[in-house]
mmCIF file of C-alpha atoms in Angstrom:
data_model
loop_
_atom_site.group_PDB
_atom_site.id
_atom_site.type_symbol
_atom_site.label_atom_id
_atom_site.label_comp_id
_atom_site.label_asym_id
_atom_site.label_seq_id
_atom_site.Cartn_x
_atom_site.Cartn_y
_atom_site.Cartn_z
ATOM 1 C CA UNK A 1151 -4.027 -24.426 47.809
ATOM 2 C CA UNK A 1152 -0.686 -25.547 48.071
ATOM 3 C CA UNK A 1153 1.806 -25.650 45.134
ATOM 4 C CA UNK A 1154 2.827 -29.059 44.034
ATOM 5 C CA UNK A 1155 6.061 -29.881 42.489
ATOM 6 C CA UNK A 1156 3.860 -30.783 39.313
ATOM 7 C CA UNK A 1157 1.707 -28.066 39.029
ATOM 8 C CA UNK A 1158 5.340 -25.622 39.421
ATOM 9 C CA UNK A 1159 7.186 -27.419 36.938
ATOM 10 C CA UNK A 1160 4.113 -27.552 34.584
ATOM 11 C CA UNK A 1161 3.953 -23.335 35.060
ATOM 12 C CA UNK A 1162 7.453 -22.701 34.157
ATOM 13 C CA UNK A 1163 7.219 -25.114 31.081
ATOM 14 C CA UNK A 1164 4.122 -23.264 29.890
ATOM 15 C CA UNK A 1165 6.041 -19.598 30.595
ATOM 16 C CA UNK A 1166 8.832 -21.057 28.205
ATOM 17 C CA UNK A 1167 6.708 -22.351 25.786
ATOM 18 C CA UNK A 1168 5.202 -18.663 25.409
ATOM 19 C CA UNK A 1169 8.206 -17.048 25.148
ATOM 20 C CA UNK A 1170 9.612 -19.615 22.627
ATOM 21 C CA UNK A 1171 6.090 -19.378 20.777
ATOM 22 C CA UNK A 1172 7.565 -14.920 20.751
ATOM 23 C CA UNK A 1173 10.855 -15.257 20.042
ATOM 24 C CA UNK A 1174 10.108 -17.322 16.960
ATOM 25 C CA UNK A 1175 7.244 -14.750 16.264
ATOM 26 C CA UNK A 1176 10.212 -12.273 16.345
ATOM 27 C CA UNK A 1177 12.241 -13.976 14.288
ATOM 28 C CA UNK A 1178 10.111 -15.055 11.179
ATOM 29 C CA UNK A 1179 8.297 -11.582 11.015
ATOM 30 C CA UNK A 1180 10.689 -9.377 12.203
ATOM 31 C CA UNK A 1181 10.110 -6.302 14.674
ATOM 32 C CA UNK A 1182 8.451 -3.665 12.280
ATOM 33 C CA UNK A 1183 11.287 -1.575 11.930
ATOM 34 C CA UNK A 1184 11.985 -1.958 7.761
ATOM 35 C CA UNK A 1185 11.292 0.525 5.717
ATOM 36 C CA UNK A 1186 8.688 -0.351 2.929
ATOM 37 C CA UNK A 1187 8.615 1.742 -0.254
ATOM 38 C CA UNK A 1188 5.929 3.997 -0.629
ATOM 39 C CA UNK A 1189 2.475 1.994 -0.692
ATOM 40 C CA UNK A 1190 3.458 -0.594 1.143
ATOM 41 C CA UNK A 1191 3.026 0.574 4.819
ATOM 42 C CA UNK A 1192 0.255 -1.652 5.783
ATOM 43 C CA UNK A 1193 2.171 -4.492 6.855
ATOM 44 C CA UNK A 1194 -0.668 -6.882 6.352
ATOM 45 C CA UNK A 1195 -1.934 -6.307 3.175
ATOM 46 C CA UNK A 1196 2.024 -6.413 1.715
ATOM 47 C CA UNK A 1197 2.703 -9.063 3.396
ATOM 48 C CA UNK A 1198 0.047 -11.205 1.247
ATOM 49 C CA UNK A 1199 0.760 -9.835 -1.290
ATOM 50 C CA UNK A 1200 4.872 -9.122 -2.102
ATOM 51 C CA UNK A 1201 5.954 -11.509 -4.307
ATOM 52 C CA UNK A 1202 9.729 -11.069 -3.933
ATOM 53 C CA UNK A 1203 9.679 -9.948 -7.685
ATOM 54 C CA UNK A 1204 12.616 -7.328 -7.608
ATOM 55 C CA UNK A 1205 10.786 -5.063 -9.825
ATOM 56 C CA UNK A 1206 10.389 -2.421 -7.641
ATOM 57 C CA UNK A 1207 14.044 -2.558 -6.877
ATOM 58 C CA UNK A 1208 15.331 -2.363 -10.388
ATOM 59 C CA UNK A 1209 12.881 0.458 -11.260
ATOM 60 C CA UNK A 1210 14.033 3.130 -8.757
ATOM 61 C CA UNK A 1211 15.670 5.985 -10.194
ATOM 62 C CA UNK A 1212 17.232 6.794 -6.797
ATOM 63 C CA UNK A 1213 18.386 3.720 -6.087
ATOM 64 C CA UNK A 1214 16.579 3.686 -2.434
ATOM 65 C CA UNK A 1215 15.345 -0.123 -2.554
ATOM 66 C CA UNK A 1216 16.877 -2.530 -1.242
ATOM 67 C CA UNK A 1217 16.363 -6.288 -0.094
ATOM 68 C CA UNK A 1218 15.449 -7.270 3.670
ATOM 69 C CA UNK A 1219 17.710 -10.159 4.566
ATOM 70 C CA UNK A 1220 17.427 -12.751 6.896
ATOM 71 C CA UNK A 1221 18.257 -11.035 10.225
ATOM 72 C CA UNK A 1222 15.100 -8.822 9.419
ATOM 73 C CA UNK A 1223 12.949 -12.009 10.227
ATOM 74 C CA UNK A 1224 12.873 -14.618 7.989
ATOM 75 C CA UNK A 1225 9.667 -14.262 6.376
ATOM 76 C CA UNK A 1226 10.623 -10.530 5.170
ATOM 77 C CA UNK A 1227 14.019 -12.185 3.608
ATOM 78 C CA UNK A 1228 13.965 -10.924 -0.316
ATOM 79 C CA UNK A 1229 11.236 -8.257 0.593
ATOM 80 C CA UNK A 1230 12.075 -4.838 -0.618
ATOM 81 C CA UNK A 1231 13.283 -2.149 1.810
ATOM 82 C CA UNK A 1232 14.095 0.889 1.693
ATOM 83 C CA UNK A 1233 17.569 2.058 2.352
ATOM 84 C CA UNK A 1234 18.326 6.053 3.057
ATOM 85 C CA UNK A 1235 21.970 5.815 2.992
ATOM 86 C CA UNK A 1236 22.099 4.650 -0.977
ATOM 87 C CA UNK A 1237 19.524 7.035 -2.186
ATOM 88 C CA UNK A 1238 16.110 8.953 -1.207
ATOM 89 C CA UNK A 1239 12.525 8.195 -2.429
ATOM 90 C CA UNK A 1240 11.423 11.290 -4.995
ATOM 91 C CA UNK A 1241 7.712 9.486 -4.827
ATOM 92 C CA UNK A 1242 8.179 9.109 -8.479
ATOM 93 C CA UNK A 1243 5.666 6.460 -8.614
ATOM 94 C CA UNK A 1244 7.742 4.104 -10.317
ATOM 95 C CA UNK A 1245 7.473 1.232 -8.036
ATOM 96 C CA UNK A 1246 4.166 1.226 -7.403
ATOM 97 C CA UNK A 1247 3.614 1.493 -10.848
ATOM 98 C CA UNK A 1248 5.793 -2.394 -11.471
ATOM 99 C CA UNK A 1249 4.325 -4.049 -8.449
ATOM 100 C CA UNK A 1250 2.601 -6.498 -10.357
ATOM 101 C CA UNK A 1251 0.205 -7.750 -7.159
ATOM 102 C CA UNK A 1252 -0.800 -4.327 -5.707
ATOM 103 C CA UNK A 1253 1.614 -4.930 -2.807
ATOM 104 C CA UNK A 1254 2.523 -1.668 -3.315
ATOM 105 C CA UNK A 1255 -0.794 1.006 -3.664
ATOM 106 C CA UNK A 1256 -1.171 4.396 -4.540
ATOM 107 C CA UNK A 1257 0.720 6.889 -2.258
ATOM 108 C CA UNK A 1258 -0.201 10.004 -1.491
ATOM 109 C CA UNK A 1259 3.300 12.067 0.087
ATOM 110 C CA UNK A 1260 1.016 15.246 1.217
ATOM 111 C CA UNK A 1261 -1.163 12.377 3.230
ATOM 112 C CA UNK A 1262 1.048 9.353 3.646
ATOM 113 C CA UNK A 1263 4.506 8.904 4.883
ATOM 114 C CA UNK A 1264 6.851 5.706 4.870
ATOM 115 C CA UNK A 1265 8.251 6.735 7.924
ATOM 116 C CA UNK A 1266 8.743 9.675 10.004
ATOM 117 C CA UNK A 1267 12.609 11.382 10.365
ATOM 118 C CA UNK A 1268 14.064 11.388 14.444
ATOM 119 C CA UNK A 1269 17.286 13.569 15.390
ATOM 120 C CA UNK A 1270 20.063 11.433 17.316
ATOM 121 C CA UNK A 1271 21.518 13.662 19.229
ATOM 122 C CA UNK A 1272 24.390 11.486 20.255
ATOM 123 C CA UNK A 1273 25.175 11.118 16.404
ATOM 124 C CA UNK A 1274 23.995 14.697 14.174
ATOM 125 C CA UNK A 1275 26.732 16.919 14.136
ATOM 126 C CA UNK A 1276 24.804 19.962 14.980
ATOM 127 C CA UNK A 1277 25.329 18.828 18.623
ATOM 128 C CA UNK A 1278 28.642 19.215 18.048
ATOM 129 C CA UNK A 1279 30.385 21.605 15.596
ATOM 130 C CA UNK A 1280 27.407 23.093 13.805
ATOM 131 C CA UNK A 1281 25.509 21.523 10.522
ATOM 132 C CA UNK A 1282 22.535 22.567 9.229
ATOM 133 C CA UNK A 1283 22.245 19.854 6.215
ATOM 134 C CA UNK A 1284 18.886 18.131 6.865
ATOM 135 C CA UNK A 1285 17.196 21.552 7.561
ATOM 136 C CA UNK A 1286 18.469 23.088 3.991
ATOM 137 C CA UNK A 1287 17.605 20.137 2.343
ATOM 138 C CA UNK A 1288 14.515 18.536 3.612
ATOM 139 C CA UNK A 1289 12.345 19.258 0.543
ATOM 140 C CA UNK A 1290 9.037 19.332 2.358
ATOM 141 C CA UNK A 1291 10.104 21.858 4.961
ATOM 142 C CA UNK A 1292 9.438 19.294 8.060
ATOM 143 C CA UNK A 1293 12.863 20.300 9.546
ATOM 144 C CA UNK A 1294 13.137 23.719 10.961
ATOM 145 C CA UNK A 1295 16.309 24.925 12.998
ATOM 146 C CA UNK A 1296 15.768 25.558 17.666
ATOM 147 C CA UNK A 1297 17.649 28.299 19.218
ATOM 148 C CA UNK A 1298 20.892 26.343 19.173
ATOM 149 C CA UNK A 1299 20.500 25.990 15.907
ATOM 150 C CA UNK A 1300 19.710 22.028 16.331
ATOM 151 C CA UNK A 1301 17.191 20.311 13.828
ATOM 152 C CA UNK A 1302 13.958 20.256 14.850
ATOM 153 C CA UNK A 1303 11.442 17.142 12.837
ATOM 154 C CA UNK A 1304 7.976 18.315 12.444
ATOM 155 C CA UNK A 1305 6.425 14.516 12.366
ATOM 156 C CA UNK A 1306 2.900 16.074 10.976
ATOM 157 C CA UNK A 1307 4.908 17.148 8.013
ATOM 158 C CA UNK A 1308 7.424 14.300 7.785
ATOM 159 C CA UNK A 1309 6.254 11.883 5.235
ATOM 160 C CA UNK A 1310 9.940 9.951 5.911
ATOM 161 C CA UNK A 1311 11.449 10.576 2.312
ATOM 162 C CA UNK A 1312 14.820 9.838 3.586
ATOM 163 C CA UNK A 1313 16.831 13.301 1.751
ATOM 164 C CA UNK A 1314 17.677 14.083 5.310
ATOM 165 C CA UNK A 1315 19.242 11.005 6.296
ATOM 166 C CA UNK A 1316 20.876 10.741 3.291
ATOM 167 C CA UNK A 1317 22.435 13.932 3.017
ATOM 168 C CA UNK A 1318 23.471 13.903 6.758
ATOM 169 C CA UNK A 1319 26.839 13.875 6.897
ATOM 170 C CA UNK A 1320 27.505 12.307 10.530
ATOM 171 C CA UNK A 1321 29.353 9.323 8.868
ATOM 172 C CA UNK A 1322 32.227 11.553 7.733
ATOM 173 C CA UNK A 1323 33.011 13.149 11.151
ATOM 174 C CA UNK A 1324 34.563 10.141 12.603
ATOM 175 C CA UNK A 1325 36.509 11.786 15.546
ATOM 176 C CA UNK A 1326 33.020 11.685 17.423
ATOM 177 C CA UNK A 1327 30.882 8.938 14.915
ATOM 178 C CA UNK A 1328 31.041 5.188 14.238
ATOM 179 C CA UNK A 1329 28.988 2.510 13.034
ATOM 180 C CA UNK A 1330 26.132 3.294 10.138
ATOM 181 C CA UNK A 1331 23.850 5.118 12.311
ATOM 182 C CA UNK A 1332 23.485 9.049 11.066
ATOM 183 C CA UNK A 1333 22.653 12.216 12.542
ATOM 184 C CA UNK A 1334 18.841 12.157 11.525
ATOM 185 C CA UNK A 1335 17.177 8.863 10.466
ATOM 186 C CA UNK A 1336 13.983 8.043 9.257
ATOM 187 C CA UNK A 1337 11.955 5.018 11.396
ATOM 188 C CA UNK A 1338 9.199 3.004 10.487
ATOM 189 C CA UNK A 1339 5.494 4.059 11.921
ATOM 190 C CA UNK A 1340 5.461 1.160 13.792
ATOM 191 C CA UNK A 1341 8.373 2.328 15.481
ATOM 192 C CA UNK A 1342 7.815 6.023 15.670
ATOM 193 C CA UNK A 1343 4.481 4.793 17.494
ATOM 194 C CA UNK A 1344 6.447 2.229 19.969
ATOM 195 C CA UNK A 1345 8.660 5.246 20.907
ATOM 196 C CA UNK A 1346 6.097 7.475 21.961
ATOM 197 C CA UNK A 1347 7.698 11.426 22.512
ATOM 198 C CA UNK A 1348 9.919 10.684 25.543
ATOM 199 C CA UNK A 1349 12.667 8.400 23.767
ATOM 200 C CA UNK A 1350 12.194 10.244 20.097
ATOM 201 C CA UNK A 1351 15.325 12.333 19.966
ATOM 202 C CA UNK A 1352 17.527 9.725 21.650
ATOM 203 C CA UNK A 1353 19.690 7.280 20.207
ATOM 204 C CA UNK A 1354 21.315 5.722 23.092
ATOM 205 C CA UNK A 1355 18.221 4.979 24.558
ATOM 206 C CA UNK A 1356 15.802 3.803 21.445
ATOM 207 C CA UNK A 1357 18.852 1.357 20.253
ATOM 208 C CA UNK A 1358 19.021 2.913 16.884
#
């Protein structure tokens, strides 16, 4: 059957309405790339049940937590995050131990992870004058060294507790290195899993 003006205009209106119905989806919930601290990976569950307390933030020795913001989707604004460039996560417990609404549940680092490391080529310094910081560091031995002597992330070892990012030093080598983004970062499982293997060890092309 023919197409009628009507029916056409009717189509389009219902294709924007979906895509407006995503975009705010998008922007109250964010894309699932924070980083929760440990016990708080199922997205679901701590979503229910954060409070926006700040007690997990104040608690942390390392200083890792921080505070999602707005841009992160507004309904994770005041949610705690992790952030690898002001400290790493020792699994100390702490936090999990001052969520007051089991937002936050027991973690297990041998079994769990809060996020698995990637190497950016086009940022880790091994790629470019030699650096082997994230492979003497990593404190779970997930990071072992190629022929080349580039970092290599073992992701069935990775339980994404953020030394290696934050000992990378790609920020300081700013001849080749701008922005925030490091050498080695640690992503979000919902991430890692939109990635898939081909895109993994590619900044450029994951938009990291």
């Amino acid at each position: 059957m023919p197409v009628t003006r009507r029916v056409f205009i009717g189509l389009v209106a219902s294709t924007a309405g979906c895509c407006a119905v995503g975009g705010i989806g998008l922007a109250t919930r964010g894309d699932g790339s924070l980083l929760r601290p440990p016990g708080g990976q199922d997205a679901v569950d701590f979503d229910a049940a954060c409070i926006r307390c700040d007690r997990c933030r104040s608690i942390c020795p390392q200083g890792a937590i921080d505070v999602a913001h707005v841009e992160d989707g507004f309904l994770n604004a005041r949610t705690p995050s992790i952030d690898f460039h002001k400290g790493y996560c020792d699994f100390c417990d702490k936090c999990i131990e001052a969520c007051p609404t089991n937002a936050l549940k027991p973690f297990d680092p041998a079994q769990d992870r809060i996020g698995t490391a990637i190497v950016q080529k086009d940022r880790c310094v091994a790629y470019f004058q030699g650096c082997t910081e994230c492979f003497e560091k990593c404190p779970y031995g997930a990071i072992s060294l190629d022929d080349s002597n580039h970092p290599v992330v073992d992701a069935a070892v990775c339980n994404g507790c953020g030394v290696c990012e934050n000992e990378c030093p790609a920020l300081v080598y700013r001849s080749f290195s701008g922005g925030t983004r490091r050498g080695i970062v640690v992503v979000s499982p919902a991430v890692y899993e939109r990635l898939g293997t081909t895109l993994i060890e590619d900044g450029e092309e994951v938009g990291l």
